[in-house]
Coordinates of C-alpha atoms and ligand atoms in Angstrom, one line a residue:
X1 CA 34.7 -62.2 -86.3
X2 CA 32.2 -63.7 -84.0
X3 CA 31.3 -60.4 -81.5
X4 CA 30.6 -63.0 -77.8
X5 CA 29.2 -61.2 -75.5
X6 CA 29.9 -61.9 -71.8
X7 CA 28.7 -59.2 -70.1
X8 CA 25.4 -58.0 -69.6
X9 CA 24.5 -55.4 -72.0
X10 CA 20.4 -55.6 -72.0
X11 CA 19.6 -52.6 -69.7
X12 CA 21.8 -50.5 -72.3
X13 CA 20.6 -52.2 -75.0
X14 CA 16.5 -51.4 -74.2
X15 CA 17.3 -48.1 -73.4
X16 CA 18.8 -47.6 -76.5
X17 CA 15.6 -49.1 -78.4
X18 CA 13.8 -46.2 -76.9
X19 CA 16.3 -44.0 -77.4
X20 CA 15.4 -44.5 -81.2
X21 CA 11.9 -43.1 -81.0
X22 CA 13.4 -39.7 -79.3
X23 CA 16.5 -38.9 -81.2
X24 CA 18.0 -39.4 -84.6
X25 CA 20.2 -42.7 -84.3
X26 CA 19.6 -43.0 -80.7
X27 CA 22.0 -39.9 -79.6
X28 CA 22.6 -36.8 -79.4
X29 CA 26.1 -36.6 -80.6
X30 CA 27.2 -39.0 -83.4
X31 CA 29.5 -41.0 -82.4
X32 CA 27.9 -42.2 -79.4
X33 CA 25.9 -44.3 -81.2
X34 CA 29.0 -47.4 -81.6
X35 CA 28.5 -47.6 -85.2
X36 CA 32.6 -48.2 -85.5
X37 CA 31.9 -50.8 -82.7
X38 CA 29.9 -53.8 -82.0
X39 CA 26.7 -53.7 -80.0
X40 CA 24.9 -51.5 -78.5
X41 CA 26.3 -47.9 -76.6
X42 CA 26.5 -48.4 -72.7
X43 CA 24.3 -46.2 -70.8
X44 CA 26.4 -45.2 -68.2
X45 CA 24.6 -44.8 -65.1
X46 CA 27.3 -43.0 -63.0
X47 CA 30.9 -42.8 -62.5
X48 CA 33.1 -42.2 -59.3
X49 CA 37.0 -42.0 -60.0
X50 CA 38.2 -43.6 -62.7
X51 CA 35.3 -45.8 -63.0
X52 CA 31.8 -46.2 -64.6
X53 CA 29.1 -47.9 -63.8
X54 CA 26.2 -48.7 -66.9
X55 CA 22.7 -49.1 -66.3
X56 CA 23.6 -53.1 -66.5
X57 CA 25.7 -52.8 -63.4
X58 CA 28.8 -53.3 -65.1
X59 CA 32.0 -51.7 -63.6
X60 CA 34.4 -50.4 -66.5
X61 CA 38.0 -48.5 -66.5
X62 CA 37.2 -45.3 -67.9
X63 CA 40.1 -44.1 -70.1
X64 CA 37.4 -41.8 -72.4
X65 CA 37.2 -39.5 -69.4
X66 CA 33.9 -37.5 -71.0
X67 CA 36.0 -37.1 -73.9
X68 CA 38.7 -35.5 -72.1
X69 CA 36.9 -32.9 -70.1
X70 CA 37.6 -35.2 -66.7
X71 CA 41.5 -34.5 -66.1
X72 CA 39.7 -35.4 -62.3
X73 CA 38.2 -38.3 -63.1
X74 CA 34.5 -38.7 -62.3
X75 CA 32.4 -37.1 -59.0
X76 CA 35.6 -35.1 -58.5
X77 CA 34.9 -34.0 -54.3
X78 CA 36.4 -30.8 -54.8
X79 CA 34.5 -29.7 -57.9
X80 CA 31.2 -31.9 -56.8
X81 CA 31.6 -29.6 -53.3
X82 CA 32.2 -26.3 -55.3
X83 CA 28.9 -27.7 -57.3
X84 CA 26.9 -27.6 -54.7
X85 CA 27.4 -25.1 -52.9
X86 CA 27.2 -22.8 -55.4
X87 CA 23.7 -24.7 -57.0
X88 CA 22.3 -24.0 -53.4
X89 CA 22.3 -20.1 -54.5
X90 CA 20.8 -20.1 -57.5
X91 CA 21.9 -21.4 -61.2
X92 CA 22.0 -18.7 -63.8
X93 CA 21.6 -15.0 -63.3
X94 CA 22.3 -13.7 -66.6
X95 CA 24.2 -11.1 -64.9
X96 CA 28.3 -11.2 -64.5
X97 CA 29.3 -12.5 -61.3
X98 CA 31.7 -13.7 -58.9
X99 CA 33.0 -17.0 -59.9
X100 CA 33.2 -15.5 -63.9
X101 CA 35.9 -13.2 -62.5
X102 CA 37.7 -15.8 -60.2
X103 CA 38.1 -18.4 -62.9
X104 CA 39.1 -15.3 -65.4
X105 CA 41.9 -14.3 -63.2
X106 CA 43.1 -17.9 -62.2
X107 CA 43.5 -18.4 -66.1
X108 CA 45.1 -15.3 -66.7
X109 CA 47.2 -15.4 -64.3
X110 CA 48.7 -18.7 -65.3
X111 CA 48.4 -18.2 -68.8
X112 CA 51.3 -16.2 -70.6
X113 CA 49.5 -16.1 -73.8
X114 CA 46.4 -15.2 -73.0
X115 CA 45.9 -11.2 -72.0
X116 CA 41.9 -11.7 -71.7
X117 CA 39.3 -14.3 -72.2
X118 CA 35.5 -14.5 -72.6
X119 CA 33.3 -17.2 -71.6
X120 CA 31.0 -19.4 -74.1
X121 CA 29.3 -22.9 -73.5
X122 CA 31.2 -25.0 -75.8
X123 CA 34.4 -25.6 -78.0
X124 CA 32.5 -25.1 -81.0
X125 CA 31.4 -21.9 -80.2
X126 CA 34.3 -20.6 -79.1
X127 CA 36.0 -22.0 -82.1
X128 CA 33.3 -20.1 -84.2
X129 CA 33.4 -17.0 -82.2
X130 CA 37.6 -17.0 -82.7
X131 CA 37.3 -16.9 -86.3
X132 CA 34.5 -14.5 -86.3
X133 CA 36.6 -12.2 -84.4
X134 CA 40.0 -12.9 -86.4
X135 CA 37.7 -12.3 -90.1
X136 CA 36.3 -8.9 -87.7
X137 CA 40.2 -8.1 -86.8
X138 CA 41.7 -8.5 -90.4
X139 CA 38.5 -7.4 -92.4
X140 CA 39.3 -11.1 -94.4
X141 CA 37.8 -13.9 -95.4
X142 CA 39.6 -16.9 -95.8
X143 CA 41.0 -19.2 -93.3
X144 CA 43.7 -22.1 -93.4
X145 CA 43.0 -25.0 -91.7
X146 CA 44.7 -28.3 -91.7
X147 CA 43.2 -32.3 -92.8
X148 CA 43.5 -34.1 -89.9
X149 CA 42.4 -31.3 -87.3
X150 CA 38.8 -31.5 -85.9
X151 CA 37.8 -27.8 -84.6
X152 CA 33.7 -28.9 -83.6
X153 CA 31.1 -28.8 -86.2
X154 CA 31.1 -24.9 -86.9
X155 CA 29.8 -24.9 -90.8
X156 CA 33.3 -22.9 -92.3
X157 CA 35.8 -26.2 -90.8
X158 CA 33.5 -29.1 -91.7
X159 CA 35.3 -29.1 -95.2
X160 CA 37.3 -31.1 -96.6
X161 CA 40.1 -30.8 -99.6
X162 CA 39.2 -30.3 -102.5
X163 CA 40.1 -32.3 -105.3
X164 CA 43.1 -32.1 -107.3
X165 CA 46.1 -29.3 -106.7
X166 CA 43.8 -26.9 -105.8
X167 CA 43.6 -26.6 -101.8
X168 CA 39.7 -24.9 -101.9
X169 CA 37.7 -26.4 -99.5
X170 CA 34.2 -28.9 -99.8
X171 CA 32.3 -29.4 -97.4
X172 CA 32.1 -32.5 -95.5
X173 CA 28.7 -32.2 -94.4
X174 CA 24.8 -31.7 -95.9
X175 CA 23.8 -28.3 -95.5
X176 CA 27.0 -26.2 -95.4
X177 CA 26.6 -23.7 -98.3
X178 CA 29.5 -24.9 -100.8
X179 CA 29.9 -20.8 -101.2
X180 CA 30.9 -21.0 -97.2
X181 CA 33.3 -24.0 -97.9
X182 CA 34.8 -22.2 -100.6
X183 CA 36.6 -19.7 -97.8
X184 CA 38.1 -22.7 -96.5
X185 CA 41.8 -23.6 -97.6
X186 CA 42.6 -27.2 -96.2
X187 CA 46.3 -28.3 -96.4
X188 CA 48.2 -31.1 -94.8
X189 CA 50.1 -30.3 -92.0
X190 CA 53.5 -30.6 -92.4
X191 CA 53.9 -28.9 -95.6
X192 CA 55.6 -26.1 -95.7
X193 CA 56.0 -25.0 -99.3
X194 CA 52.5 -25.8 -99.7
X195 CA 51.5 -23.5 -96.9
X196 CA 53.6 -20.9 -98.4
X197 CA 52.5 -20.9 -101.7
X198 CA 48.3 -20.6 -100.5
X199 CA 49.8 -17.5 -98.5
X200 CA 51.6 -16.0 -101.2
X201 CA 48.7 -16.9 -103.8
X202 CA 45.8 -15.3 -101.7
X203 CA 47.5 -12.6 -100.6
X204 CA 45.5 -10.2 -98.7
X205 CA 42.4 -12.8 -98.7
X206 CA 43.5 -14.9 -95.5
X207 CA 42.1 -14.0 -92.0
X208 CA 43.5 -16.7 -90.4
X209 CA 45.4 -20.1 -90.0
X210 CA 43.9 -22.5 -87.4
X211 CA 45.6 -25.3 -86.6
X212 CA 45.2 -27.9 -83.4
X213 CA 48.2 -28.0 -82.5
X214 CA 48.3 -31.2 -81.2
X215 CA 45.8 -33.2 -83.6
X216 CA 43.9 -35.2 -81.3
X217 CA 40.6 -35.5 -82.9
X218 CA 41.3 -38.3 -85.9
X219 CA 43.8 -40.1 -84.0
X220 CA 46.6 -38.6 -82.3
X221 CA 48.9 -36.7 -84.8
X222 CA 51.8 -35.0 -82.3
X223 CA 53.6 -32.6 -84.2
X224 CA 57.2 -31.3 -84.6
X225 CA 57.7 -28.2 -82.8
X226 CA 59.4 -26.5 -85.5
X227 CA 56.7 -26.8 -87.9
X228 CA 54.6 -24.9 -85.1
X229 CA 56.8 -22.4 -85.0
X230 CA 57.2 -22.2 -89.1
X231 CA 53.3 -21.5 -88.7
X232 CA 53.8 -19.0 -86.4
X233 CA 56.6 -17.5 -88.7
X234 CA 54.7 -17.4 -91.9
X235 CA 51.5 -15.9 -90.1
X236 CA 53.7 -12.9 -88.9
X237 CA 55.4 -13.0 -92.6
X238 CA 51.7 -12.7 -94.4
X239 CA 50.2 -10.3 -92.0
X240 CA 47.4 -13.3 -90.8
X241 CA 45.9 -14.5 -87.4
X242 CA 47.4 -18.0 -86.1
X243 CA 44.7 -19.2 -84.2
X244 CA 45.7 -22.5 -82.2
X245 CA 42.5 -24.7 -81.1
X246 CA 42.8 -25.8 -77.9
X247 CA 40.0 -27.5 -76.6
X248 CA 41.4 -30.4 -75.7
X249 CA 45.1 -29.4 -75.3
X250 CA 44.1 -26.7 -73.1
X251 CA 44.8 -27.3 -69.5
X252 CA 45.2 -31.2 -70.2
X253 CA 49.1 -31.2 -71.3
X254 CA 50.2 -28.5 -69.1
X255 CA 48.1 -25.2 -67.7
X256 CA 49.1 -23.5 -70.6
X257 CA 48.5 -26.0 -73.3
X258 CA 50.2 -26.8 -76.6
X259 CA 51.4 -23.0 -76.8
X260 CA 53.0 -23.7 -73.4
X261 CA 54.7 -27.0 -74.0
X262 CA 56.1 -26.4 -77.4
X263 CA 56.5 -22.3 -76.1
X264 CA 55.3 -21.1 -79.9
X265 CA 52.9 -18.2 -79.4
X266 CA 49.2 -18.2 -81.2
X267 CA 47.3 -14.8 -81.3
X268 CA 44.0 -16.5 -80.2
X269 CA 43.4 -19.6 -78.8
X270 CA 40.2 -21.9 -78.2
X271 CA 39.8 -23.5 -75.0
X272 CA 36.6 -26.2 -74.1
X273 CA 36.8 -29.7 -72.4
X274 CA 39.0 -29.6 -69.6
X275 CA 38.2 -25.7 -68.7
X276 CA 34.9 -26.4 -67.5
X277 CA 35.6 -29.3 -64.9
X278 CA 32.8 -31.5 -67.0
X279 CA 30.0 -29.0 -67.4
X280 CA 29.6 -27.0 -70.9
X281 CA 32.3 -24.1 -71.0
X282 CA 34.3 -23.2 -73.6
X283 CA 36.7 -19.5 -74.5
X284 CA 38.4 -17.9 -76.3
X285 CA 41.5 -15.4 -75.8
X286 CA 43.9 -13.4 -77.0
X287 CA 45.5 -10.1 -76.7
X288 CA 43.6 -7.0 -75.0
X289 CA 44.3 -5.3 -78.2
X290 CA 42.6 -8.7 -80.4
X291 CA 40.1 -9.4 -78.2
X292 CA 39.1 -5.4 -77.7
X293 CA 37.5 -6.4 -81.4
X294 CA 34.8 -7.9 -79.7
X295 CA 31.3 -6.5 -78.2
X296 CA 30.5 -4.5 -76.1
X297 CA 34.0 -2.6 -76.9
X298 CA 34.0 -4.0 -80.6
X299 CA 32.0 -4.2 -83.5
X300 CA 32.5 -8.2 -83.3
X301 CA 29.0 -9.6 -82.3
X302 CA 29.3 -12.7 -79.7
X303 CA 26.5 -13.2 -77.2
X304 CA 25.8 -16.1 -74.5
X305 CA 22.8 -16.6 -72.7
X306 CA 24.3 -18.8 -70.3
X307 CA 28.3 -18.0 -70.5
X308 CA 29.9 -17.6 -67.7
X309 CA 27.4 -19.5 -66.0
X310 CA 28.1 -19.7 -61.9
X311 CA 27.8 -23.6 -61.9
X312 CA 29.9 -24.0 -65.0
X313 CA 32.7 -21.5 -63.4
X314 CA 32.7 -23.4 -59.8
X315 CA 33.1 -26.9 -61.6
X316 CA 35.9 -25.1 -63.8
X317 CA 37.6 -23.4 -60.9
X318 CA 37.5 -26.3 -58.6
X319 CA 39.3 -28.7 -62.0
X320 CA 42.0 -25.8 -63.0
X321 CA 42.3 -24.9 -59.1
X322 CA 43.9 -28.6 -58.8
X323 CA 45.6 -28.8 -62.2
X324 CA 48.0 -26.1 -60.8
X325 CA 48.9 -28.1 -57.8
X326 CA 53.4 -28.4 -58.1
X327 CA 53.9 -31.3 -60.3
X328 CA 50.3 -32.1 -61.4
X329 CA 51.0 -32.2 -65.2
X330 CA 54.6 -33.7 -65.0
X331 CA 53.2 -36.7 -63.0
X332 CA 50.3 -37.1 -65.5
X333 CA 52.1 -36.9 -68.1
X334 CA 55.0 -39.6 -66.4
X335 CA 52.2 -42.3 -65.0
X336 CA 50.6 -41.6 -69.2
X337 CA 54.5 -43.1 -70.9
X338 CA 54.7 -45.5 -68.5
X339 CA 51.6 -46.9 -69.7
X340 CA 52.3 -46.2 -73.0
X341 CA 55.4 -47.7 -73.5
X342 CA 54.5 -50.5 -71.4
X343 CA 51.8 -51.6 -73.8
X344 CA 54.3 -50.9 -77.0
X345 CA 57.5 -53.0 -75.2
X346 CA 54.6 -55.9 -75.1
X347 CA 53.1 -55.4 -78.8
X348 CA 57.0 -54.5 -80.1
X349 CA 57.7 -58.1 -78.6
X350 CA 55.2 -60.4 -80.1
X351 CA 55.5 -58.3 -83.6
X352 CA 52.1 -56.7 -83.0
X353 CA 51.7 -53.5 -85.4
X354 CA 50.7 -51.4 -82.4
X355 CA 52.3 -48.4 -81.1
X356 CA 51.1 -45.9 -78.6
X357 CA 52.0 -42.2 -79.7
X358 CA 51.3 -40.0 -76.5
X359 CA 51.6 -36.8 -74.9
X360 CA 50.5 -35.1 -71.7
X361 CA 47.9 -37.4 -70.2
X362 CA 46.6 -38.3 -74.1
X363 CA 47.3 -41.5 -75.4
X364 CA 46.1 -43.3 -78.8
X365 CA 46.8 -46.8 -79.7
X366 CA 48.0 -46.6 -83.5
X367 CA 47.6 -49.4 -85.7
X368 CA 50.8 -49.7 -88.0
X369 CA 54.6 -49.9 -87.5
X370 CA 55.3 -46.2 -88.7
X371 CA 55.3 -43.1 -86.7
X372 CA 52.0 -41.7 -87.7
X373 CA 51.9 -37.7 -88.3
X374 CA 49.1 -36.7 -91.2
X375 CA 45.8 -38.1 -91.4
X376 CA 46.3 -39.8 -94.8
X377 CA 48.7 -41.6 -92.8
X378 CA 45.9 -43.3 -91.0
X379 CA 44.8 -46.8 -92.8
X380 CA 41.2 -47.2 -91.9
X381 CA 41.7 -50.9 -93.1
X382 CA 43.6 -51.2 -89.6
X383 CA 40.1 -50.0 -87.7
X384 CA 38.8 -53.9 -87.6
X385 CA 41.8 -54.3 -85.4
X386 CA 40.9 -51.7 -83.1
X387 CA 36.6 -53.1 -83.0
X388 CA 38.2 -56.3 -81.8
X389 CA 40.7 -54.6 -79.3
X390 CA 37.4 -52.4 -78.2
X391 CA 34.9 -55.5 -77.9
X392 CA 37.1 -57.4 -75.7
X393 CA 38.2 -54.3 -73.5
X394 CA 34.1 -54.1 -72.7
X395 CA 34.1 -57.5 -71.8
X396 CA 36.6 -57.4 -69.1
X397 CA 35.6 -54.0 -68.2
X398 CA 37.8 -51.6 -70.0
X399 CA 36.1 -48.3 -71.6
X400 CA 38.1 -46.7 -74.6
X401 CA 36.1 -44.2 -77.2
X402 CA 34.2 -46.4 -79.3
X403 CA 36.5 -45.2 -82.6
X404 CA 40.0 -46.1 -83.4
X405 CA 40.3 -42.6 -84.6
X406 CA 39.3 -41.4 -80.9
X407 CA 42.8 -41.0 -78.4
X408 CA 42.5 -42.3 -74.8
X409 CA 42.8 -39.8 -71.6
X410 CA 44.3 -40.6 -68.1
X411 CA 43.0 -38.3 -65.1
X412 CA 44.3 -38.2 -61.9
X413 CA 42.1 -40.3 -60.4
X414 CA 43.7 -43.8 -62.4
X415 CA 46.1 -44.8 -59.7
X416 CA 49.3 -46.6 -60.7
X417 CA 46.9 -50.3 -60.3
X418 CA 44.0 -49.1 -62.7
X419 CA 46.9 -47.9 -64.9
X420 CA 48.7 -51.4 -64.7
X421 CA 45.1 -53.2 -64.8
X422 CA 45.0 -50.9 -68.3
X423 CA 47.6 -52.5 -69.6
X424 CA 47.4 -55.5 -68.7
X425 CA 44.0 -55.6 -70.2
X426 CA 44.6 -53.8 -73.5
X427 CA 47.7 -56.3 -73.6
X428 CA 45.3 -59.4 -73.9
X429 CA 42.7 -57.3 -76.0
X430 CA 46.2 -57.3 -78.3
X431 CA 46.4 -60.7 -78.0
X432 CA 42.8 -61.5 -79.4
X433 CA 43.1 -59.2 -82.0
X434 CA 46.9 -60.1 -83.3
X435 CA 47.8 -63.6 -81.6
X436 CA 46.8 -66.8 -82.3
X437 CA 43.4 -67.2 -80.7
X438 CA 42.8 -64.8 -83.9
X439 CA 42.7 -67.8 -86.4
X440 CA 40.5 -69.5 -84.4
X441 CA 37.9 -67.1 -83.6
X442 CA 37.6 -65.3 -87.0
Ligands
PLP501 C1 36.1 -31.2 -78.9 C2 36.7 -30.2 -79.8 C3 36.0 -29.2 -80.4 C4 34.5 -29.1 -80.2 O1 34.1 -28.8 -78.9 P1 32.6 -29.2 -78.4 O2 32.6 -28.8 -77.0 O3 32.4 -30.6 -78.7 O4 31.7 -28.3 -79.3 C5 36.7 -28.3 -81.1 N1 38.0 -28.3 -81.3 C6 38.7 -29.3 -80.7 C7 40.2 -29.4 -81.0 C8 38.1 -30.3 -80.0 O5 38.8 -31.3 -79.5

């Protein structure tokens, strides 16, 4: 496949050169760097709405949204106003304050599984900080987690299964101690007599099953609700945590999340992304009697120099403050399956092997004619489809996470003609990548 270019890309690609001299790969954040992709990354050089502008002047679509943080879009005027005005007063005391407590109450408040909360600076670290506090609770070791779930880069979830029957972790990354992996059981999701054997087999080891309970990391994976709720069933059965990562379910398909939608209740939950209206928050929460485990009350140790910084807590007051206005989520989530189904009616017609699994304001275009639930599920084979798809959305201005395994967001800044404009272009992206202009190009 011959990559064309036909839109300027040489600001981006200079600044990417230098970007090699200051950080490994060019980024800070791996997949940033396009490898999955042709060319080079965009700089973006800002974004209003649901656009983006790179440092080449091009104008693109945004459907990456930050990576979901931006349920607003981009230079939000409420939250840039709320920004402001609370920047003009200093940035960081170190000290709790006002804004800490307002954004505190508007989540508990609105929350019904959530009793209280504390503040952290990303979804890794609150991620970290839950299990911490759910090995503290249970005086365990072992965790469950699931392949196909993402839960940040926190050393005891970057493993993978193990070989053969047994279900003991290996890590998936240099430099996480294999004797840290080994507390890590990874199962599939979906299998229940699996899950129940590990239980019944480590007995008394397990602190905790984490699960994301709607996959969204390695494309998106949704979930029946009644294998939720057997998770929640067998945690209460064996005496363990169920801990539900969040991050970017959280406030994104519905105020309370995935425990909300499906209504299955997790003892802690992870929250990151949308909570901090696109400045570094993250949380955790739980019960008073859970979360009275950690310090100053407990002896859990979890510290912040910056949580519950007052910038961070106006930008995420000033997001959730408008994700609560009467209908917000069910018109996200309507204006999201009318674009999704849209783009499937047009693939289903022309016999593309494309469908577009979604949920909330997430979408993910799936490459295959099967409903696609597991991660082994996923043929990576398929992904050349999706570099195609992604090259030609760039060239007439379309931005989509440079990795088929990444979903798509919609904020509430894509009207109802940047939504149609979507499809229309990811339609004709189809077309390059399935029709017949295929032959001709490869
Ligand atoms: C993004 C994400 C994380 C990691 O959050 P960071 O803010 O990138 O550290 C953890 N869990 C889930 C489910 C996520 O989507």
């Amino acid at each position: 496949m011959n990559f064309e270019q036909r839109i300027p890309r040489e600001a981006s690609a200079r600044l990417f050169e230098e970007a090699q001299e200051y950080f490994p790969g060019g980024v800070n954040s791996p997949v940033r760097a396009f490898r999955s992709v042709s060319g080079p990354p965009l700089f973006i050089r800002e974004g209003h709405g649901s656009h983006m502008i790179d440092e080449d002047g091009n104008r693109l679509l945004d459907f990456c949204c930050s990576w979901g943080p931006l349920i607003h879009g981009h230079d939000n005027p409420h939250i840039r106003e709320r920004v402001i005005e609370t920047v003009l007063r200093g940035t960081s005391f170190g000290t709790p304050n006002r804004l800490g407590n307002q954004l505190g109450k508007l989540i508990l408040d609105n929350h019904r599984y959530v009793e209280r909360i504390r503040f952290v600076s990303s979804g890794t670290e609150a991620v970290m900080s839950a299990l911490r506090l759910a090995r503290g609770y249970t005086g365990r070791n072992k965790i469950i987690k699931f392949d196909g779930c993402y839960h940040g880069h926190v050393d005891s979830l970057l493993v993978k299964a193990g070989s053969g029957l047994a279900t003991l972790g290996t890590s998936s990354s240099a430099g996480v101690p294999e004797t840290v992996a080994r507390d890590t059981l990874v199962l599939p999701l979906g299998d229940r007599d699996l899950l129940e054997r590990t239980l019944s087999e480590h007995s008394g080891e397990v602190a905790c099953i984490i699960v994301e309970p709607i996959p969204a990391n390695n494309g998106l994976l949704i979930q029946d609700r009644s294998w939720l709720e057997c998770l929640r069933i067998k945690a209460w059965k064996h005496d363990v945590l169920l801990i539900f990562d969040e991050v970017i379910s959280g406030f994104r398909v519905g105020f309370e999340g995935a425990a909300g939608l499906y209504d299955v209740a997790p003892d802690i939950i992870t929250f990151g992304k949308v909570i901090g209206g696109g400045f570094p928050v993250g949380a955790y929460g739980a019960s008073k009697e859970i979360m009275d485990y950690i310090a100053p009350v407990g002896p859990v140790y979890q510290a912040g120099t910056l949580s519950a910084n007052p910038v961070a807590m106006a930008a995420g007051l000033a997001a959730l403050e408008q994700c609560l206005a009467p209908g917000f989520y069910v018109e996200m989530a309507a204006r999201t399956h009318r674009m999704a189904t849209a783009i499937e009616a047009y693939a289903r017609e022309r016999n593309y092997p494309v469908h577009v699994p979604h949920v909330g304001s997430i979408f993910w275009l799936a490459f295959g004619t099967e409903r696609i639930e597991r991660a082994d599920q996923i043929d990576a084979a398929n992904m050349q489809y999706f570099k195609i798809i992604h090259h030609e959305l760039l060239q007439t201005g379309v931005y989509l996470g440079p990795s088929g395994y990444e979903v798509g967001f919609v904020s509430s800044a894509h009207s109802e003609t940047d939504l149609q404009e979507g499809v229309a272009k990811i339609c004709a992206a189809m077309d390059v990548a399935f029709g017949e202009n295929q032959t001709e190009k490869s």
